[in-house]
Coordinates of C-alpha atoms in Angstrom, one line a residue:
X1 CA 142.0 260.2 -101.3
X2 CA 142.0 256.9 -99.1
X3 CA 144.6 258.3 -97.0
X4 CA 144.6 257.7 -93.0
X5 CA 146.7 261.3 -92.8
X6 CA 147.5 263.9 -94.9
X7 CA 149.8 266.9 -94.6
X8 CA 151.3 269.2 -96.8
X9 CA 155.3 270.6 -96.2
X10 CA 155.9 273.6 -98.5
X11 CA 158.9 274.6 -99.5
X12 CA 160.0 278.0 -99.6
X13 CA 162.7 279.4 -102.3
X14 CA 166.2 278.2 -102.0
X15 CA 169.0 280.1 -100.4
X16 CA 171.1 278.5 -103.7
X17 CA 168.5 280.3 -106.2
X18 CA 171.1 283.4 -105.3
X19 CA 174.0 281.6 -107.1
X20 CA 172.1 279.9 -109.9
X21 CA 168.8 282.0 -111.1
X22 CA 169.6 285.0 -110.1
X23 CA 173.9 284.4 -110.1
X24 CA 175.5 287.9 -109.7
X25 CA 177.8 289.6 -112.6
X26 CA 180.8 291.2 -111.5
X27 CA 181.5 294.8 -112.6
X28 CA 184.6 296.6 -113.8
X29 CA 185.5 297.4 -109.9
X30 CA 185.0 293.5 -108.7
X31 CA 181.5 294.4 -107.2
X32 CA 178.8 291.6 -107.3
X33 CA 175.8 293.0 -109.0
X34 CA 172.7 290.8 -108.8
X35 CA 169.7 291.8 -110.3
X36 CA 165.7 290.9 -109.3
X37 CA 163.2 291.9 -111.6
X38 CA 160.9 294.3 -109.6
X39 CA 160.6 295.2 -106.3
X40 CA 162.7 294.5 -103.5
X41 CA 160.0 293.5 -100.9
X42 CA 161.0 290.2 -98.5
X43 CA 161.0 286.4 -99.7
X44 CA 160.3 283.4 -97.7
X45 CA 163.4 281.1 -98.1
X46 CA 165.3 278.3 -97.0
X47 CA 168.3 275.6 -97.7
X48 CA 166.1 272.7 -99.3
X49 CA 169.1 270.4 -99.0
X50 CA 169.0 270.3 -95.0
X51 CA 165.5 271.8 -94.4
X52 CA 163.1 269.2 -96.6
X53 CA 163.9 266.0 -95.3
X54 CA 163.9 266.3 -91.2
X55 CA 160.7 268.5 -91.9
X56 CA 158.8 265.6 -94.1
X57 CA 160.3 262.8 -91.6
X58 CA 159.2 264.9 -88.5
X59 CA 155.7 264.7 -90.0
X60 CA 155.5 261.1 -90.7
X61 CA 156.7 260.4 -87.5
X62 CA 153.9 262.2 -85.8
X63 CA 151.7 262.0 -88.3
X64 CA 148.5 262.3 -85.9
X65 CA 149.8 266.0 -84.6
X66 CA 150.6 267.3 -88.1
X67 CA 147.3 265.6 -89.7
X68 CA 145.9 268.3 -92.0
X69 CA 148.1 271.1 -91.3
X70 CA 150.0 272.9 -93.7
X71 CA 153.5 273.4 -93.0
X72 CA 155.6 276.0 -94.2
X73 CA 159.3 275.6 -94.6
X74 CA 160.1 279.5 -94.1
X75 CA 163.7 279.6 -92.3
X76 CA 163.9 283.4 -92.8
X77 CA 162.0 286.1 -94.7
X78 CA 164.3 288.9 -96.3
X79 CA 164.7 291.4 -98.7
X80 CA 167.1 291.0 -102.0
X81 CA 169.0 293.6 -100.3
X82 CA 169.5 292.2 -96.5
X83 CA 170.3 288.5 -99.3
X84 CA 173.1 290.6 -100.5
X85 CA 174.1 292.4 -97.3
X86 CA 175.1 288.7 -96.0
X87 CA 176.5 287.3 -99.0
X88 CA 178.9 290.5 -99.5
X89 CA 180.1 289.6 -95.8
X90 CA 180.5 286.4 -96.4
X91 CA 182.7 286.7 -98.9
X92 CA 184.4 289.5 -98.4
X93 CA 183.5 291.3 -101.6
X94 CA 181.1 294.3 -102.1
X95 CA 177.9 293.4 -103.7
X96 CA 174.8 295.4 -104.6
X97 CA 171.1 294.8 -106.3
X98 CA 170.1 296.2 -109.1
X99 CA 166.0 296.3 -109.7
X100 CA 165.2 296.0 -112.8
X101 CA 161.3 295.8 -114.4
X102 CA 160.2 292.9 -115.0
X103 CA 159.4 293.1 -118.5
X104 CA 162.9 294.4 -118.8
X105 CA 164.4 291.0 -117.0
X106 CA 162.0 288.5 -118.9
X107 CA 164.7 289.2 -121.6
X108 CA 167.7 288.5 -120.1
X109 CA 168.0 284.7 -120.7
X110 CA 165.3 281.4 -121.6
X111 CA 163.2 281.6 -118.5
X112 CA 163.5 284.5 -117.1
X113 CA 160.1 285.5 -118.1
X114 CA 159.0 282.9 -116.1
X115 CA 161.2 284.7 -112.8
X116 CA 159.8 287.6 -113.1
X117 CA 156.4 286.5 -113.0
X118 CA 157.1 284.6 -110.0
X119 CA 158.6 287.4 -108.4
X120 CA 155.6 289.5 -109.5
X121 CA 153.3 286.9 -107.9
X122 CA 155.7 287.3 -104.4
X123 CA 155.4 291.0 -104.4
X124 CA 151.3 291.1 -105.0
X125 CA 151.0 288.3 -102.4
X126 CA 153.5 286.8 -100.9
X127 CA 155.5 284.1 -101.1
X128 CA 152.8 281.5 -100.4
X129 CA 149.8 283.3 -101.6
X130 CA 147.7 285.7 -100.4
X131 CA 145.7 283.4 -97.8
X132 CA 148.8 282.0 -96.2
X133 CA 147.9 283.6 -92.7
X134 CA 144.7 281.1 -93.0
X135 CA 146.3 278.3 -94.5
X136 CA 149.4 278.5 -92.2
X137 CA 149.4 275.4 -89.4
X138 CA 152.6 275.5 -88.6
X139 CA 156.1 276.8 -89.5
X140 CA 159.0 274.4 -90.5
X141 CA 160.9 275.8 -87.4
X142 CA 158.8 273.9 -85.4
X143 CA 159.4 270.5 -86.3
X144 CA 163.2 270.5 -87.3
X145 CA 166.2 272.9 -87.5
X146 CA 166.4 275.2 -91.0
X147 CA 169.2 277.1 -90.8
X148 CA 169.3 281.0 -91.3
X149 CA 170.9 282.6 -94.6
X150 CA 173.6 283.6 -92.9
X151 CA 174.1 279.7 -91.1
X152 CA 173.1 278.5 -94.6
X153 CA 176.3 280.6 -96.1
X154 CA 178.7 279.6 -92.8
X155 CA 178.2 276.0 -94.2
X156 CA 180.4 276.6 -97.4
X157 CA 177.3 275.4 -99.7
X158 CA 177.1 278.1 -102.3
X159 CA 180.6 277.8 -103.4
X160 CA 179.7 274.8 -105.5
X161 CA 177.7 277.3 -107.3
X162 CA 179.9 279.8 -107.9

């Protein structure tokens, strides 16, 4: 490509996905009820507002010790279920999931066929594929600060979802 250095900063899914995408209903007793089409295995994950840009400028400032690595911008890996356990804490509400097939979900609303292939893809191989072990140089948490769910949900962020 021409290029003296190259490295690659992958993002992982956004802690916000759980109030947009995949945005809880509330039942008849006030519970939040979110649904995920499929299993219930862990997702990589991470604030993209805060994590992307100290992780990209942290590479181009040392662009010699990141040449050709892959970094991943994993700041936790958990279940729909632990995602729920910390939002119903944080809020102070009870909350459950609710796994629904796939085929089931791809119905639900204009692109959510394309969800539930992506979740599909998640629980056959993982978040970043199914060589990530190989392809993995380095982990976001290296080179800057991402914050945890449950710091991510401290900051107040999601309410301008809700």
């Amino acid at each position: 490509l021409g290029f003296d250095y190259i490295t690659a900063v992958e993002p992982a899914a956004y802690y916000s996905n759980w109030f947009t995408f995949f945005k809880p209903e509330e039942a008849d007793d006030g519970t939040l009820v979110w649904t995920w089409p499929g299993e219930g295995k862990p997702v990589s994950q991470f604030d993209v507002i805060t994590g992307t840009g100290p992780s990209v400028l942290a590479a181009a400032k040392d662009p010699e010790k990141y040449n050709g690595r892959n970094i991943l911008l994993e700041a936790d890996l958990l279940s729909p279920a632990e995602i729920v356990e910390s939002i119903s804490k944080t809020l102070g509400k009870q909350g459950r999931v609710v796994y629904a097939d796939p085929d089931e979900f791809s119905l639900r609303f204009p692109g959510a066929h394309e969800l539930a292939e992506m979740v599909k893809w998640f629980n056959e191989f993982g978040y970043y594929g199914p060589e990530t072990d190989e392809r993995k140089h380095g982990s976001g948490k290296e080179i800057s600060d991402l914050l945890s769910f449950d710091e991510w949900l401290q900051t107040g962020e999601y309410n301008k979802y809700l």
